[in-house]
Short mmCIF file of C-alpha atoms in Angstrom, two decimals:
data_model
loop_
_atom_site.label_atom_id
_atom_site.label_comp_id
_atom_site.label_asym_id
_atom_site.label_seq_id
_atom_site.Cartn_x
_atom_site.Cartn_y
_atom_site.Cartn_z
CA MET A 129 5.87 -21.81 -33.24
CA LEU A 130 4.63 -24.94 -31.50
CA GLU A 131 0.96 -25.66 -30.95
CA PRO A 132 0.12 -24.82 -27.31
CA PRO A 133 -0.58 -27.95 -25.25
CA GLU A 134 -4.00 -28.50 -23.75
CA ILE A 135 -3.82 -27.02 -20.27
CA PRO A 136 -6.83 -26.63 -17.94
CA THR A 137 -7.90 -23.10 -17.03
CA ARG A 138 -9.05 -21.44 -13.81
CA LYS A 139 -11.79 -18.82 -13.74
CA ALA A 140 -12.21 -15.95 -11.29
CA HIS A 141 -15.41 -14.26 -10.13
CA ASP A 142 -14.86 -11.39 -12.59
CA GLY A 143 -14.53 -13.62 -15.64
CA LEU A 144 -10.71 -13.69 -15.74
CA GLU A 145 -9.54 -17.05 -17.06
CA LEU A 146 -5.96 -18.20 -16.51
CA PRO A 147 -4.13 -21.27 -17.80
CA ALA A 148 -3.16 -23.56 -14.93
CA ILE A 149 0.54 -23.26 -15.83
CA GLY A 150 2.19 -19.89 -16.36
CA PHE A 151 5.75 -18.67 -16.84
CA GLY A 152 7.61 -16.97 -13.98
CA THR A 153 10.22 -14.31 -14.77
CA TYR A 154 11.94 -13.57 -11.44
CA LYS A 155 15.63 -12.97 -12.29
CA VAL A 156 14.84 -13.26 -16.02
CA ASN A 157 16.60 -10.10 -17.18
CA GLY A 158 18.49 -8.54 -20.08
CA PHE A 159 18.61 -9.83 -23.64
CA ALA A 160 18.84 -13.39 -22.33
CA GLY A 161 15.56 -12.68 -20.54
CA VAL A 162 13.95 -11.47 -23.76
CA ALA A 163 15.02 -14.70 -25.45
CA ALA A 164 13.69 -16.80 -22.54
CA VAL A 165 10.27 -15.11 -22.56
CA ALA A 166 10.13 -15.34 -26.36
CA SER A 167 10.94 -19.05 -26.12
CA ALA A 168 8.25 -19.55 -23.46
CA LEU A 169 5.65 -17.96 -25.73
CA GLU A 170 6.81 -20.05 -28.69
CA VAL A 171 6.48 -23.35 -26.81
CA GLY A 172 2.99 -22.56 -25.55
CA TYR A 173 2.92 -20.36 -22.43
CA ARG A 174 0.17 -17.76 -22.48
CA LEU A 175 0.47 -16.44 -18.90
CA ILE A 176 3.64 -14.41 -18.21
CA ASP A 177 4.30 -13.23 -14.64
CA SER A 178 6.43 -10.16 -13.96
CA ALA A 179 6.71 -7.42 -11.30
CA PHE A 180 7.94 -3.85 -11.00
CA ASN A 181 10.60 -5.04 -8.54
CA TYR A 182 11.88 -7.73 -10.91
CA GLU A 183 13.23 -4.87 -13.06
CA ASN A 184 12.27 -6.79 -16.20
CA GLU A 185 8.98 -5.29 -17.33
CA GLY A 186 10.80 -3.93 -20.39
CA VAL A 187 12.20 -7.38 -21.15
CA VAL A 188 8.78 -8.99 -20.88
CA GLY A 189 7.10 -6.30 -22.98
CA LYS A 190 9.73 -6.51 -25.71
CA ALA A 191 9.29 -10.29 -25.99
CA ILE A 192 5.51 -9.91 -26.16
CA ARG A 193 5.65 -7.15 -28.77
CA GLU A 194 7.99 -9.17 -30.97
CA SER A 195 6.13 -12.47 -30.56
CA GLU A 196 4.04 -14.04 -33.30
CA VAL A 197 1.47 -14.92 -30.62
CA PRO A 198 -1.46 -12.48 -30.89
CA ARG A 199 -1.43 -9.94 -28.06
CA GLU A 200 -5.01 -10.82 -27.10
CA ASP A 201 -3.94 -14.43 -26.45
CA ILE A 202 -1.31 -13.41 -23.88
CA ILE A 203 -2.03 -12.60 -20.24
CA VAL A 204 0.78 -10.53 -18.76
CA THR A 205 1.00 -9.81 -15.03
CA SER A 206 2.90 -7.18 -13.09
CA LYS A 207 2.93 -6.15 -9.43
CA LEU A 208 3.03 -2.97 -7.35
CA PRO A 209 6.04 -2.72 -4.99
CA GLY A 210 5.68 -2.06 -1.28
CA ARG A 211 7.35 1.35 -1.39
CA HIS A 212 4.61 2.71 -3.68
CA HIS A 213 1.43 1.94 -1.72
CA GLN A 214 0.46 5.60 -1.26
CA TYR A 215 -2.38 6.32 -3.72
CA ASP A 216 -0.68 8.83 -6.02
CA GLN A 217 2.55 6.84 -6.07
CA ALA A 218 0.62 3.68 -6.86
CA ARG A 219 -1.19 5.29 -9.79
CA THR A 220 2.08 6.60 -11.21
CA THR A 221 3.78 3.23 -10.74
CA ILE A 222 1.01 1.39 -12.58
CA GLU A 223 1.32 3.85 -15.47
CA GLU A 224 5.09 3.37 -15.40
CA SER A 225 4.65 -0.41 -15.60
CA VAL A 226 2.46 -0.05 -18.69
CA ALA A 227 4.97 2.35 -20.26
CA ARG A 228 7.95 0.12 -19.45
CA MET A 229 6.28 -2.81 -21.14
CA GLY A 230 5.43 -0.71 -24.18
CA LEU A 231 1.92 -2.14 -24.18
CA ASP A 232 -1.47 -0.44 -24.27
CA TYR A 233 -2.56 -2.29 -21.15
CA ILE A 234 -1.50 -4.92 -18.62
CA ASP A 235 -3.87 -7.85 -18.26
CA LEU A 236 -3.42 -8.47 -14.54
CA TYR A 237 -1.93 -6.14 -11.92
CA LEU A 238 -1.32 -7.24 -8.33
CA ILE A 239 -0.25 -5.63 -5.06
CA HIS A 240 2.97 -7.55 -4.42
CA TRP A 241 2.85 -7.63 -0.58
CA PRO A 242 0.44 -6.17 1.97
CA ASN A 243 3.21 -4.55 4.07
CA PRO A 244 0.77 -4.37 7.00
CA SER A 245 2.88 -2.08 9.21
CA GLN A 246 2.55 0.69 6.62
CA GLY A 247 -1.24 0.40 6.70
CA GLN A 248 -1.59 1.64 3.12
CA PHE A 249 -2.57 -1.47 1.17
CA VAL A 250 -6.24 -0.41 1.03
CA GLU A 251 -5.09 2.90 -0.48
CA ALA A 252 -3.00 0.96 -2.98
CA TRP A 253 -5.99 -1.24 -3.81
CA GLN A 254 -8.11 1.82 -4.56
CA ALA A 255 -5.40 2.90 -7.01
CA LEU A 256 -5.65 -0.49 -8.76
CA VAL A 257 -9.45 -0.23 -8.84
CA ASP A 258 -9.21 3.20 -10.48
CA ALA A 259 -6.55 2.03 -12.96
CA GLN A 260 -8.88 -0.80 -13.94
CA GLU A 261 -11.71 1.65 -14.50
CA GLN A 262 -9.31 3.72 -16.64
CA GLY A 263 -8.62 0.62 -18.74
CA ILE A 264 -4.83 0.48 -18.44
CA VAL A 265 -5.15 -2.76 -16.46
CA LYS A 266 -7.83 -5.32 -17.26
CA HIS A 267 -7.96 -7.32 -14.02
CA ILE A 268 -6.60 -6.67 -10.54
CA GLY A 269 -5.53 -8.85 -7.66
CA VAL A 270 -3.11 -9.31 -4.81
CA SER A 271 -0.08 -11.33 -3.86
CA ASN A 272 0.79 -12.74 -0.43
CA PHE A 273 -2.44 -11.41 1.12
CA LEU A 274 -4.02 -13.22 4.07
CA PRO A 275 -7.81 -13.57 4.41
CA GLY A 276 -8.00 -10.67 6.85
CA HIS A 277 -6.15 -8.40 4.44
CA ILE A 278 -8.53 -9.29 1.62
CA ASP A 279 -11.56 -8.77 3.87
CA LEU A 280 -10.37 -5.19 4.47
CA LEU A 281 -10.08 -4.55 0.73
CA ILE A 282 -13.57 -5.85 0.04
CA ARG A 283 -15.14 -3.88 2.90
CA ALA A 284 -13.38 -0.64 1.87
CA THR A 285 -14.01 -0.77 -1.88
CA GLY A 286 -16.58 -3.46 -2.62
CA VAL A 287 -14.10 -4.97 -5.09
CA THR A 288 -12.81 -8.52 -4.61
CA PRO A 289 -9.39 -9.45 -6.05
CA ALA A 290 -9.45 -11.80 -9.04
CA VAL A 291 -6.17 -13.46 -8.04
CA ASN A 292 -4.11 -14.07 -4.92
CA GLN A 293 -0.57 -15.18 -5.69
CA VAL A 294 1.04 -16.92 -2.70
CA GLU A 295 3.88 -19.27 -1.87
CA LEU A 296 2.45 -22.75 -2.41
CA HIS A 297 4.15 -26.11 -2.88
CA PRO A 298 4.06 -29.60 -1.32
CA PHE A 299 6.02 -28.44 1.76
CA PHE A 300 3.62 -25.49 2.30
CA GLN A 301 0.17 -26.21 0.93
CA GLN A 302 -1.89 -23.23 2.14
CA ASN A 303 -5.10 -25.22 2.66
CA GLU A 304 -6.94 -22.50 4.61
CA GLN A 305 -5.89 -19.75 2.21
CA ARG A 306 -6.92 -21.80 -0.83
CA ALA A 307 -10.31 -22.50 0.75
CA TYR A 308 -10.83 -18.80 1.45
CA ASP A 309 -9.83 -17.84 -2.08
CA GLU A 310 -12.13 -20.43 -3.61
CA ALA A 311 -15.07 -19.30 -1.48
CA HIS A 312 -14.59 -15.75 -2.81
CA GLY A 313 -14.05 -16.66 -6.46
CA ILE A 314 -10.36 -15.79 -6.25
CA ILE A 315 -7.84 -17.77 -8.31
CA THR A 316 -4.94 -18.97 -6.16
CA GLU A 317 -1.61 -18.70 -7.96
CA ALA A 318 1.46 -20.52 -6.66
CA TRP A 319 4.79 -18.75 -6.67
CA SER A 320 7.80 -20.94 -5.95
CA PRO A 321 5.66 -23.96 -7.00
CA LEU A 322 8.67 -26.26 -6.67
CA GLY A 323 9.67 -24.88 -3.26
CA ARG A 324 13.30 -25.37 -2.46
CA ALA A 325 13.71 -27.18 -5.74
CA ASN A 326 17.01 -28.86 -4.98
CA GLN A 327 15.62 -30.26 -1.72
CA MET A 328 12.10 -31.03 -2.88
CA LEU A 329 13.16 -32.79 -6.08
CA LYS A 330 15.10 -35.27 -3.94
CA ASP A 331 12.30 -35.86 -1.45
CA PRO A 332 11.66 -39.64 -1.22
CA THR A 333 7.88 -39.26 -1.59
CA ILE A 334 8.19 -37.08 -4.69
CA VAL A 335 10.86 -39.32 -6.21
CA ARG A 336 8.77 -42.45 -5.62
CA ILE A 337 5.66 -40.89 -7.17
CA ALA A 338 7.67 -39.65 -10.15
CA ARG A 339 9.14 -43.09 -10.76
CA LYS A 340 5.73 -44.69 -10.43
CA HIS A 341 4.45 -42.58 -13.34
CA ASP A 342 7.75 -42.58 -15.25
CA VAL A 343 8.06 -38.81 -15.12
CA SER A 344 10.49 -36.32 -13.58
CA PRO A 345 10.05 -35.06 -10.01
CA VAL A 346 9.33 -31.61 -11.48
CA ALA A 347 6.52 -33.03 -13.60
CA ALA A 348 5.08 -34.89 -10.61
CA ILE A 349 4.97 -31.68 -8.53
CA LEU A 350 3.47 -29.59 -11.33
CA ARG A 351 0.88 -32.29 -11.97
CA TRP A 352 0.00 -32.09 -8.26
CA HIS A 353 -0.61 -28.35 -8.67
CA LEU A 354 -2.73 -29.08 -11.73
CA GLN A 355 -4.94 -31.48 -9.78
CA LEU A 356 -5.01 -29.29 -6.68
CA GLY A 357 -6.68 -26.54 -8.70
CA ASP A 358 -4.23 -23.64 -8.45
CA VAL A 359 -2.15 -21.87 -11.11
CA ALA A 360 1.56 -22.70 -10.94
CA ILE A 361 4.17 -20.37 -12.42
CA PRO A 362 7.47 -22.26 -12.77
CA LYS A 363 10.50 -20.57 -14.31
CA SER A 364 13.16 -21.93 -16.65
CA MET A 365 15.53 -20.28 -19.11
CA ASP A 366 15.93 -23.59 -20.95
CA ARG A 367 13.57 -24.20 -23.87
CA GLY A 368 13.42 -27.95 -23.34
CA ARG A 369 12.50 -27.61 -19.68
CA GLN A 370 10.00 -24.88 -20.52
CA ARG A 371 8.20 -27.27 -22.84
CA ALA A 372 8.48 -30.17 -20.38
CA ASN A 373 6.83 -28.05 -17.66
CA LEU A 374 3.76 -27.77 -19.90
CA ASP A 375 3.66 -31.46 -20.78
CA LEU A 376 1.54 -32.62 -17.85
CA THR A 377 -1.58 -34.15 -19.34
CA GLY A 378 -0.24 -37.59 -20.28
CA PHE A 379 -0.46 -38.94 -16.72
CA GLU A 380 -2.51 -38.46 -13.57
CA LEU A 381 -1.71 -38.79 -9.89
CA ASP A 382 -4.01 -41.22 -8.12
CA GLU A 383 -5.74 -40.69 -4.78
CA GLN A 384 -2.90 -42.34 -2.86
CA ASP A 385 -0.35 -40.06 -4.53
CA MET A 386 -2.40 -37.01 -3.56
CA ARG A 387 -2.74 -38.25 0.03
CA ASP A 388 1.00 -38.92 0.25
CA ILE A 389 1.80 -35.40 -0.94
CA ALA A 390 -0.82 -33.93 1.37
CA ALA A 391 1.07 -35.56 4.26
CA MET A 392 4.16 -33.52 3.33
CA ASP A 393 2.48 -30.25 4.32
CA ASN A 394 4.24 -28.24 7.04
CA PRO A 395 2.83 -25.01 8.54
CA GLU A 396 6.44 -23.85 8.91
CA GLY A 397 7.34 -24.90 5.38
CA ARG A 398 7.86 -21.47 3.85
CA THR A 399 10.90 -21.40 1.62
CA PHE A 400 12.13 -17.89 2.43
CA GLU A 401 10.50 -17.24 5.82
CA GLN A 402 8.47 -14.41 4.28
CA ASP A 403 5.34 -14.38 6.41
CA PRO A 404 2.75 -11.81 5.21
CA HIS A 405 1.86 -11.09 8.85
CA TRP A 406 5.14 -9.19 9.18
CA HIS A 407 7.20 -9.32 5.97
CA GLU A 408 7.84 -5.90 4.44
CA GLU A 409 8.76 -5.49 0.77
CA ASP A 410 10.63 -2.37 -0.31
#
């Protein structure tokens, strides 16, 4: 097992501390998925991101249980699906997530989407609050929630999410959301941190910055996340790329680089057109 690289951490209002680079597991399934998560842990990842709807909680749990990395050093995340926002369903689903993983607890549990037309995300949040009090989840948060959604949670329960996981990359930089999260002690996590990877990795600005620092376009983008202050969760099944995605501390983007990437921001830059104002997850 390799020595984990030195990666900065982010701290939430409730004391949760996350490494700035985690490992995403969307479409990481089956025995190949177990091997990929095991490899990620071996090369130094300590934050593993999963979800009920990824249908891989068992894969993630098996890799964690079989890893030589101590359980207390690993932060595993899962997420509540939109179809289970009703309180009793949410409680059962959280318990099912813990059982699927074969773990005594899940470190971080999120509501995957607000599904605003259902009007049940406050009910779902109460279920997470109660599961946290029960001890089967250690920290709770949300994913794809807008400031107004989070305000409703706080007013209804008095409990502020520790994390908000949102789409965030150079084409869609979420400045207002990040500012809101920071003001409330909420860690902003970036899903799809490389955006439309095939397109973004060829972007002239990204390519120029990468060449300037003699690194790959992927490394340049992940270093941008590192300096921006969020938590990025890239995914790779390849062990070499997994390790490379952690190897970000040997160079630093300068102020001009950061300004040039800031200029790439586009309010319509979502990768999948999934706007939390209206998007509904099953």
